[in-house]
XYZ file of C-alpha atoms in Angstrom:
682
model
C 75.425 98.785 100.870
C 73.718 95.415 101.435
C 74.071 94.511 97.749
C 77.725 95.610 97.811
C 78.445 93.451 100.881
C 76.672 90.477 99.332
C 78.704 90.813 96.121
C 81.929 91.118 98.123
C 81.129 87.919 100.049
C 80.493 86.057 96.780
C 83.774 87.267 95.288
C 85.747 86.354 98.398
C 84.220 82.848 98.391
C 85.391 82.406 94.787
C 88.859 83.684 95.672
C 89.005 81.286 98.632
C 88.026 78.390 96.371
C 90.676 79.390 93.803
C 93.204 79.642 96.646
C 92.382 76.108 97.810
C 92.778 74.811 94.255
C 96.106 76.598 93.930
C 97.416 75.189 97.208
C 96.382 71.684 96.108
C 98.213 72.194 92.786
C 101.311 73.367 94.652
C 101.343 70.206 96.771
C 100.848 68.051 93.667
C 103.652 69.917 91.888
C 106.033 69.438 94.809
C 105.233 65.714 94.813
C 105.857 65.602 91.058
C 109.316 67.153 91.512
C 110.103 64.648 94.259
C 108.984 61.752 92.023
C 111.135 63.053 89.141
C 114.212 63.173 91.386
C 113.554 59.639 92.625
C 113.059 58.308 89.069
C 116.299 59.932 87.919
C 118.437 58.454 90.699
C 116.913 54.991 90.205
C 117.367 54.964 86.433
C 120.188 57.311 85.411
C 122.684 54.444 84.853
C 120.360 52.858 82.292
C 119.643 56.028 80.290
C 120.792 56.083 76.646
C 124.466 56.752 75.965
C 123.822 59.982 73.994
C 122.032 61.631 76.910
C 118.738 62.344 75.137
C 116.627 60.807 77.894
C 118.706 62.559 80.539
C 118.159 65.879 78.756
C 114.407 65.270 78.463
C 114.196 64.489 82.170
C 116.106 67.642 83.103
C 113.836 69.765 80.890
C 110.701 68.201 82.392
C 112.053 68.892 85.891
C 112.828 72.528 85.022
C 109.352 73.018 83.537
C 107.716 71.615 86.668
C 109.819 73.824 88.943
C 108.837 76.894 86.882
C 105.176 75.841 87.038
C 105.424 75.485 90.819
C 106.975 78.949 91.085
C 104.107 80.426 89.037
C 101.608 78.735 91.371
C 103.367 80.193 94.415
C 103.147 83.667 92.853
C 99.452 83.071 92.163
C 98.895 82.031 95.779
C 100.543 85.245 96.971
C 98.322 87.339 94.675
C 95.141 85.581 95.798
C 95.983 86.084 99.467
C 96.532 89.770 98.797
C 93.215 90.003 96.958
C 91.364 88.555 99.958
C 92.328 91.686 101.867
C 91.001 94.070 99.196
C 89.722 92.420 95.978
C 88.676 95.618 94.184
C 88.214 99.345 94.663
C 86.093 100.442 91.703
C 83.255 99.471 89.405
C 82.084 100.701 86.016
C 78.699 99.951 84.415
C 79.387 100.481 80.719
C 77.116 99.969 77.708
C 78.938 99.488 74.405
C 77.865 101.462 71.362
C 75.123 99.517 69.549
C 74.342 97.362 72.600
C 71.394 97.659 74.969
C 72.549 95.827 78.084
C 75.427 97.275 80.129
C 78.442 95.258 81.268
C 79.869 95.586 84.746
C 83.614 95.813 85.287
C 85.140 95.620 88.764
C 88.639 97.141 89.017
C 91.323 95.826 91.397
C 95.042 95.304 91.785
C 95.002 92.045 89.745
C 92.870 90.150 87.244
C 90.735 87.426 88.774
C 88.839 84.718 86.925
C 87.663 81.519 88.694
C 88.727 79.410 85.692
C 91.758 79.684 83.429
C 90.813 81.690 80.330
C 87.411 82.618 81.757
C 85.876 86.091 81.803
C 87.452 88.047 84.683
C 85.279 88.945 87.642
C 87.894 91.585 88.504
C 90.083 93.471 86.014
C 93.658 94.524 86.664
C 93.959 98.306 87.087
C 96.326 98.258 84.085
C 93.859 96.505 81.760
C 92.605 98.661 78.842
C 89.005 98.728 80.128
C 90.200 100.063 83.514
C 91.056 103.387 81.857
C 87.325 104.130 81.934
C 87.482 104.318 85.726
C 90.327 106.836 85.776
C 89.486 109.034 82.798
C 85.708 109.518 82.649
C 82.625 110.626 84.555
C 79.198 109.247 83.854
C 78.344 109.751 80.172
C 80.054 109.123 76.795
C 83.381 107.288 77.189
C 85.798 104.984 75.392
C 89.033 103.052 75.718
C 91.709 101.575 73.460
C 91.502 97.775 73.348
C 93.742 95.382 71.357
C 90.913 95.126 68.801
C 90.653 98.906 68.431
C 88.797 101.822 69.967
C 85.757 100.840 72.031
C 83.105 103.555 72.449
C 80.037 103.632 74.635
C 78.547 105.225 77.716
C 79.232 104.941 81.440
C 75.889 104.492 83.190
C 77.325 104.447 86.708
C 80.640 104.505 88.494
C 81.205 103.184 92.011
C 84.061 103.473 94.454
C 84.807 101.120 97.330
C 87.051 100.941 100.333
C 87.686 97.327 101.401
C 90.066 96.517 104.234
C 90.822 93.054 105.644
C 88.004 91.667 103.546
C 85.410 94.039 105.038
C 83.546 96.771 103.176
C 84.353 100.150 104.743
C 82.320 102.277 102.330
C 80.716 102.179 98.885
C 79.130 105.013 96.957
C 78.269 106.063 93.443
C 80.560 108.776 92.149
C 79.911 111.452 89.547
C 83.462 112.759 89.424
C 86.821 111.272 88.468
C 88.159 109.611 91.625
C 85.835 111.555 93.894
C 87.567 114.285 95.880
C 86.089 112.933 99.090
C 87.740 109.532 98.507
C 91.042 111.236 97.756
C 90.636 113.433 100.831
C 90.110 110.356 103.009
C 93.123 108.552 101.565
C 95.388 111.598 101.904
C 94.149 112.143 105.438
C 95.418 108.727 106.509
C 98.749 108.447 108.285
C 102.031 108.131 106.463
C 103.719 104.762 106.192
C 107.316 103.641 106.478
C 107.306 103.307 102.703
C 105.783 104.994 99.673
C 102.160 103.979 99.058
C 100.611 102.628 95.900
C 98.003 104.995 94.442
C 95.948 102.728 92.175
C 92.647 103.606 93.866
C 93.249 107.372 93.648
C 95.061 107.828 90.319
C 94.037 111.138 88.810
C 93.316 111.675 85.119
C 96.529 113.619 84.481
C 98.524 110.929 86.319
C 96.778 108.149 84.382
C 97.794 109.762 81.075
C 101.448 109.430 82.157
C 101.125 105.895 83.514
C 99.487 104.544 80.331
C 101.768 106.420 77.936
C 103.517 103.921 75.655
C 104.112 106.188 72.653
C 106.785 108.577 73.889
C 110.313 107.173 74.057
C 111.506 109.834 76.491
C 108.784 111.031 78.875
C 109.638 113.923 81.181
C 107.397 114.666 84.163
C 107.873 118.072 85.737
C 105.863 117.892 88.963
C 105.531 120.127 91.997
C 106.275 118.772 95.474
C 103.594 116.283 96.503
C 102.172 115.808 92.994
C 102.909 112.065 93.106
C 105.538 112.109 90.349
C 107.674 109.317 91.836
C 104.598 107.146 92.432
C 103.448 107.841 88.885
C 106.861 106.843 87.486
C 106.790 103.532 89.381
C 103.179 102.831 88.394
C 104.172 103.555 84.794
C 106.909 100.925 85.061
C 104.341 98.445 86.436
C 102.042 99.282 83.517
C 104.815 98.804 80.929
C 105.844 95.475 82.491
C 102.221 94.312 82.358
C 101.729 95.267 78.705
C 105.061 94.140 77.248
C 105.960 91.000 79.198
C 107.572 89.435 76.123
C 110.261 92.103 75.765
C 110.418 93.894 79.129
C 111.232 92.191 82.448
C 111.902 93.702 85.856
C 115.627 92.968 85.380
C 115.597 95.228 82.292
C 114.556 98.309 84.279
C 116.894 100.552 86.280
C 116.000 103.490 88.498
C 118.572 106.122 89.383
C 117.549 107.297 92.834
C 119.125 109.919 95.114
C 120.324 107.610 97.908
C 119.909 104.230 99.597
C 117.230 105.438 102.030
C 115.049 106.656 99.187
C 115.614 103.336 97.395
C 114.341 101.486 100.464
C 111.430 103.916 100.823
C 110.109 103.103 97.325
C 111.269 99.457 97.173
C 107.918 97.845 97.960
C 105.789 99.701 95.387
C 106.321 97.319 92.457
C 105.918 94.153 94.573
C 102.677 95.660 95.924
C 101.551 96.055 92.311
C 102.343 92.425 91.562
C 105.715 92.937 89.855
C 109.257 91.990 90.767
C 111.385 94.742 92.192
C 113.724 96.618 89.884
C 117.358 97.542 90.280
C 118.103 100.872 91.903
C 121.344 102.734 92.378
C 122.682 106.244 92.703
C 124.516 107.788 89.772
C 127.314 108.814 92.142
C 127.893 105.171 93.074
C 127.905 104.232 89.389
C 130.499 106.948 88.666
C 132.760 105.753 91.472
C 132.671 102.191 90.144
C 133.642 103.468 86.700
C 136.590 105.485 88.044
C 137.926 103.346 90.898
C 140.677 101.884 88.700
C 142.279 105.348 88.647
C 141.413 106.950 92.020
C 141.182 105.857 95.654
C 137.789 107.458 96.232
C 135.243 109.919 94.833
C 133.204 112.448 96.764
C 129.433 112.331 96.317
C 126.969 115.171 95.826
C 126.421 115.618 99.542
C 130.009 116.756 100.107
C 129.399 119.508 97.583
C 126.132 120.563 99.248
C 127.833 120.794 102.621
C 130.613 122.935 101.111
C 128.012 125.199 99.504
C 126.151 125.601 102.802
C 129.399 126.477 104.570
C 130.376 128.884 101.809
C 126.991 130.623 101.907
C 127.197 131.056 105.684
C 130.806 132.245 105.835
C 131.395 133.947 102.480
C 127.852 134.996 101.616
C 127.694 132.972 98.408
C 126.990 129.295 97.760
C 130.072 128.107 95.913
C 130.344 124.337 95.702
C 133.359 124.509 93.382
C 131.595 123.296 90.219
C 132.666 124.425 86.771
C 130.811 127.544 85.742
C 129.741 126.353 82.279
C 129.038 122.651 81.727
C 128.496 123.101 77.996
C 131.873 124.755 77.496
C 133.545 122.142 79.673
C 132.035 119.320 77.587
C 133.168 121.063 74.393
C 136.709 121.452 75.770
C 136.818 117.775 76.785
C 135.774 116.668 73.295
C 138.370 118.930 71.682
C 141.086 117.625 74.013
C 140.160 114.002 73.234
C 140.635 114.681 69.517
C 143.985 116.442 69.966
C 145.181 113.691 72.334
C 145.453 111.341 69.333
C 148.844 112.935 68.651
C 149.871 113.993 72.169
C 149.374 110.577 73.790
C 150.969 108.471 71.056
C 154.615 107.413 70.711
C 154.795 104.919 67.818
C 157.979 102.829 67.582
C 158.898 99.794 65.491
C 159.551 96.621 67.484
C 160.135 92.912 67.028
C 159.262 89.901 69.112
C 161.069 86.737 68.042
C 160.207 86.534 64.281
C 157.231 88.892 64.594
C 158.231 92.348 63.314
C 156.046 95.470 63.409
C 156.928 98.644 61.488
C 156.047 102.061 62.880
C 154.533 103.135 59.535
C 152.203 100.108 59.418
C 151.015 100.729 62.976
C 150.435 104.413 62.329
C 148.462 103.725 59.153
C 146.195 101.207 60.885
C 145.787 103.458 63.914
C 144.619 106.528 61.969
C 143.057 105.034 58.847
C 141.667 101.581 59.610
C 140.401 102.029 63.188
C 139.611 105.764 63.532
C 136.172 105.096 65.061
C 137.515 103.071 67.991
C 138.103 105.264 71.088
C 141.713 106.346 71.433
C 142.781 104.271 74.446
C 141.204 101.117 73.060
C 142.562 101.522 69.541
C 146.037 100.040 69.987
C 144.467 96.803 71.166
C 142.551 96.632 67.869
C 145.764 97.401 65.925
C 147.674 94.715 67.842
C 144.994 92.067 67.360
C 144.845 92.852 63.631
C 148.632 92.542 63.148
C 148.869 89.365 65.254
C 146.021 87.762 63.314
C 147.648 88.783 60.017
C 151.021 87.271 61.035
C 149.488 84.004 62.309
C 147.457 83.626 59.084
C 150.434 84.293 56.760
C 152.818 82.001 58.648
C 150.381 79.275 59.622
C 151.308 79.529 63.273
C 149.807 80.584 66.606
C 151.387 82.457 69.488
C 151.174 80.988 72.966
C 149.094 82.839 75.545
C 152.283 83.953 77.291
C 153.736 85.314 74.030
C 150.480 87.051 73.172
C 150.455 88.783 76.548
C 153.976 90.113 76.023
C 153.186 91.258 72.461
C 150.060 93.139 73.523
C 152.050 94.813 76.311
C 154.417 96.143 73.627
C 151.473 97.635 71.724
C 150.155 99.163 74.948
C 153.505 100.931 75.455
C 152.810 103.035 72.348
C 150.743 105.228 74.681
C 152.746 107.704 76.715
C 150.277 106.961 79.540
C 146.909 105.256 80.000
C 146.440 106.669 83.503
C 143.142 108.546 83.126
C 143.826 110.672 86.217
C 147.078 112.010 84.767
C 145.466 112.559 81.391
C 142.592 114.458 83.049
C 145.122 116.502 85.023
C 146.872 117.396 81.764
C 143.527 118.475 80.267
C 142.814 120.793 83.208
C 146.280 122.324 82.935
C 146.100 122.846 79.163
C 142.664 124.482 79.273
C 143.301 126.720 82.263
C 141.076 124.958 84.814
C 142.128 124.392 88.466
C 144.362 121.312 88.448
C 143.879 118.217 90.623
C 146.882 117.244 92.816
C 149.697 115.185 91.281
C 149.631 112.275 93.739
C 149.796 108.457 93.562
C 146.541 106.498 93.223
C 146.187 105.684 96.926
C 146.024 109.421 97.719
C 143.660 110.426 94.918
C 140.389 111.591 96.487
C 138.441 113.076 93.598
C 136.364 116.070 94.669
C 132.795 116.057 93.381
C 133.209 118.784 90.784
C 135.783 116.613 88.988
C 133.920 113.270 89.095
C 131.710 113.653 86.025
C 134.164 115.604 83.834
C 136.675 112.793 84.407
C 134.001 110.157 83.714
C 133.057 111.928 80.464
C 136.723 111.989 79.446
C 136.935 108.268 80.169
C 134.009 107.648 77.816
C 135.656 109.783 75.120
C 139.020 108.029 75.428
C 138.155 104.470 76.439
C 134.636 104.198 75.076
C 131.705 103.040 77.156
C 130.004 99.750 77.770
C 126.498 100.184 76.396
C 123.982 98.951 78.925
C 121.841 97.150 76.381
C 120.276 94.933 79.056
C 118.590 98.050 80.463
C 115.493 98.637 78.326
C 113.867 101.313 80.464
C 115.590 103.882 82.651
C 113.871 105.907 85.373
C 115.647 109.069 86.516
C 114.243 110.599 89.700
C 115.035 114.099 90.995
C 115.974 115.159 87.469
C 116.686 118.739 88.549
C 119.764 117.536 90.452
C 121.578 116.312 87.323
C 123.848 118.605 85.329
C 124.146 119.022 81.574
C 127.334 116.939 81.643
C 125.662 114.152 83.635
C 122.841 113.964 81.085
C 125.431 113.793 78.282
C 126.936 110.766 80.022
C 123.527 109.153 80.579
C 122.635 109.691 76.930
C 125.846 107.924 75.951
C 125.405 104.979 78.331
C 121.709 104.286 77.799
C 119.918 104.223 74.448
C 116.633 102.950 75.917
C 113.255 104.615 76.603
C 113.235 106.724 79.767
C 110.911 108.174 82.359
C 112.508 111.309 83.823
C 110.809 112.999 86.783
C 111.592 115.930 89.034
C 110.705 119.396 90.266
C 112.641 122.469 89.223
C 111.663 124.099 92.539
C 113.399 121.403 94.600
C 116.856 122.004 93.218
C 119.765 121.738 95.636
C 121.476 124.661 93.941
C 121.296 128.287 94.994
C 120.017 129.082 91.485
C 117.151 127.227 89.834
C 117.944 125.535 86.507
C 115.227 124.011 84.330
C 116.874 120.922 82.823
C 114.006 120.482 80.356
C 115.490 123.423 78.431
C 118.505 121.356 77.308
C 117.262 117.740 77.393
C 116.020 117.877 73.738
C 119.578 118.798 72.728
C 120.854 115.565 74.332
C 118.030 113.064 73.781
C 116.603 114.443 70.538
C 113.343 116.148 69.730
C 111.202 113.043 70.160
C 110.480 113.535 73.818
C 107.442 114.803 75.654
C 107.206 116.940 78.781
C 104.134 116.762 81.016
C 103.618 119.063 83.992
C 101.869 118.048 87.221
C 101.005 121.272 89.028
C 98.585 119.942 91.648
C 99.982 118.984 95.049
C 98.267 116.238 97.051
C 100.711 115.634 99.898
C 100.354 118.769 101.995
C 97.338 120.397 103.595
C 96.386 123.821 102.249
C 97.996 125.418 105.299
C 101.338 123.635 104.807
C 101.403 124.111 101.026
C 100.584 127.826 101.368
C 103.394 128.230 103.891
C 105.855 126.414 101.618
C 104.738 128.588 98.730
C 105.835 131.657 100.681
C 109.328 130.144 100.974
C 109.612 128.946 97.363
C 109.171 132.013 95.195
C 107.447 131.947 91.779
C 106.051 128.496 92.514
C 103.207 127.413 90.237
C 101.275 125.065 92.483
C 97.579 124.220 92.584
C 96.479 123.057 95.998
C 94.164 120.140 96.670
C 91.515 121.370 99.095
C 92.464 119.463 102.230
C 92.659 121.593 105.340
C 94.456 120.880 108.596
C 96.389 122.485 111.414
C 98.025 125.892 110.983
C 101.816 125.910 110.705
C 103.386 126.622 114.086
C 106.450 128.855 114.178
C 108.671 129.457 117.183
C 112.077 130.966 117.873
C 114.505 129.523 120.442
C 117.700 130.625 122.131
C 119.843 127.888 120.570
C 119.771 124.580 118.672
C 119.517 122.485 121.849
C 116.349 124.241 123.015
C 114.768 123.854 119.567
C 115.597 120.143 119.473
C 114.170 119.598 122.980
C 110.899 121.203 121.890
C 110.857 119.085 118.711
C 111.369 115.917 120.751
C 108.492 116.755 123.076
C 106.173 117.182 120.086
C 107.274 113.971 118.376
C 107.220 111.752 121.466
C 103.586 112.746 122.094
C 102.314 111.998 118.588
C 99.753 109.261 117.948
C 100.976 105.635 117.814
C 101.926 104.599 114.285
C 102.433 108.174 113.089
C 105.696 109.270 111.480
C 107.771 112.368 112.117
C 110.772 113.995 110.518
C 113.072 116.272 112.505
C 114.818 117.991 109.608
C 117.841 120.225 109.814
C 119.914 122.005 107.219
C 123.451 120.640 107.537
C 124.868 117.251 108.433
C 126.623 118.621 111.540
C 123.357 120.097 112.835
C 121.497 116.840 112.179
C 124.182 114.847 114.037
C 124.045 117.230 116.979
C 120.236 117.097 117.071
C 120.274 113.283 117.110
C 122.883 113.306 119.890
C 120.692 115.652 121.970
C 117.654 113.384 121.473
C 119.680 110.300 122.433
C 120.682 112.071 125.641
C 117.071 113.035 126.400
C 115.911 109.441 125.865
C 118.610 108.003 128.106
C 117.893 110.585 130.781
C 114.160 109.859 130.826
C 114.339 106.138 130.081
C 112.028 106.767 127.094
C 112.230 103.761 124.775
C 108.693 103.649 123.365
C 109.412 105.794 120.321
C 111.785 104.476 117.664
C 114.254 107.191 116.639
C 116.522 106.847 113.601
C 119.348 108.952 112.265
C 119.643 109.058 108.476
C 123.040 109.823 106.997
C 124.471 109.229 103.522
C 125.330 105.609 104.385
C 121.896 104.686 105.784
C 120.161 102.022 103.697
C 116.762 101.617 105.411
C 113.967 104.062 106.114
C 112.906 103.766 109.757
C 109.458 103.951 111.290
C 108.217 106.687 113.620
C 110.877 109.415 114.131
C 113.705 110.181 111.692
C 116.383 112.835 112.181
C 118.277 113.965 109.093
C 119.381 116.825 106.849
C 117.149 118.399 104.212
C 118.929 116.827 101.244
C 118.523 113.280 102.559
C 114.820 113.902 103.232
C 114.104 114.709 99.582
C 111.387 112.471 98.182
C 110.318 111.288 101.652
C 107.141 112.304 103.477
C 106.083 112.316 107.121
C 102.836 112.852 109.013
C 104.520 115.755 110.756
C 107.747 117.635 110.246
C 109.733 119.795 112.629
C 112.021 122.002 110.549
C 114.914 123.439 112.577
C 117.185 126.123 111.112
C 119.195 129.220 111.914
C 116.992 132.250 111.411
C 119.833 134.482 110.191
C 120.415 132.173 107.202
C 116.852 132.450 105.888
C 117.672 134.995 103.156
C 120.460 132.900 101.648
C 119.303 131.192 98.399
C 120.501 127.638 99.177
C 119.236 127.811 102.749
C 115.868 129.040 101.495
C 115.763 126.065 99.117
C 116.546 123.790 102.053
C 113.679 125.232 104.097
C 111.270 124.796 101.177
C 112.250 121.137 100.774
C 111.817 120.542 104.534
C 108.387 122.181 104.600
C 107.044 120.165 101.671
C 107.873 116.847 103.393
C 104.976 117.334 105.862
C 101.595 115.729 105.169
C 99.513 116.935 108.134
C 101.485 119.127 110.535
C 104.458 121.439 110.131
C 106.515 123.157 112.830
C 109.025 125.834 111.835
C 111.596 126.186 114.634
C 114.477 128.641 114.364
C 117.216 129.848 116.653
């Protein structure tokens, strides 16, 4: 320990010195920018008439500003490293060598001098794979120069907090279970944690995977699949900085709260944050030219819960067969070429267009352009032909009127009416025939209508997105994946858990993803759960049938079950438990439906006002909430997906326990708990 402390002090001194140098460079850079501005304003009237000197000055200023920004980022990294410079060490002797080399592993590279040998290696560096993948003994890693073989003589693990060494020991196993047990035993945070000091071998294989274009991770609850996906993004950004930037990555997440919950992971790993959005929000933006509003998935879940309670079956109103629906939509789009068209000759001033010429161009010259964009191509072709032959040009006003005439060749371009006609022709329940301001599209119709839009109007390819992350993959339908496959032609990381479906019946989406994305994809399963104690995981396993889950041996409190007279009594008991928890701990009071969650929050608000209790922060999470609150959160099961809490109080109606969707809800609630779980029913 003394040697470890001495080495830590030496490293921190070097980091402090580098920090001082960086701060001095920042001040010098700021002065340089100020001097450049002053020079420009004193001399701009005398600069050459062609602007070359002005351009050179502007470029020099931009370069200095960029250099200053890089120094500020470096300062931020160095300050972070002072708190915890490294967490691992490998003593490795290369094949054919006699003396071992020592590699310290941390969140960033650190070398006292530019281009010097690092004293600390970034966790994403090739040599760092030794730490995650091997015990003491023969080992190797893939470096830019090729495969490097050798032997690990020793492997050390450290816990450093606020610049102080908490523990250090030599480890014979991959990320020693005791270290993992300590980390998992710590309290939850208001946001998802980074896992670089506890990455497991099977997780590391996913993070460092650069070969598979489409990588699917099927992971049980608590297996770290979301963390692994985000760490994989950080790894890809680190290794392909020339072609992949943070702005080129998009994550489709379930809701705004979950987006906030995971938003700090990439910045913690030294990368810019990436764009996040829900697919439902994306769909609404694509359709809002035709409808007033679109329901989201949560409306459908609430309908299914109501249906299961009142009718005995969870019927959310979705189409029974997505594949058949997609096939019908494609067939309709082909037949609509004749049904939607009404070709007529017309003239505008001296510009004359014959019906036969239009028809020929429409069917024979531009057959690959989507139907509702094709007349624009025909019109532009004929206008260009006329202007070329007659050596003239139409005014913008004339062009607008001409293109309107071409647009009138369609009987309608109102996608809602076209979709309504499709439903009627193919025998599906028809949406109401109402004006746009009254069109509220129910959820089961959102993605069929969006798919029809793509078929008829075409789609804007999101070429700026070069990596797509899809979380909670089990909640996407066949039709939704068809749409995603059409919109994004980039590599993807797709993660989820078939057991955490929000359907009454489990569907394994990996069975049809090869059909959509091609055969060149890889599926990796993570069957070991790290979030829950053995007691909580075992209890959840009883709820989720046929669950293949390996439990990490971390024991804790037994699950407490209790039955109450009504919801109010259950909520009062939950509040008493949560208000007495340790400072800094987090709790989730999780209910099944939105109405129950609202009522529970209202009861707690009343109890707080009555007692004057203001010490504990209590937050209500609904579908419009955008931030994840500290301490106590009250919400429904479907908005708690992906989140975790130190303790969870699950409150549900006992009589609903045998209903498939309600059982799924209880399983999801139970698996949110890290250390303590209470199962309250009434």
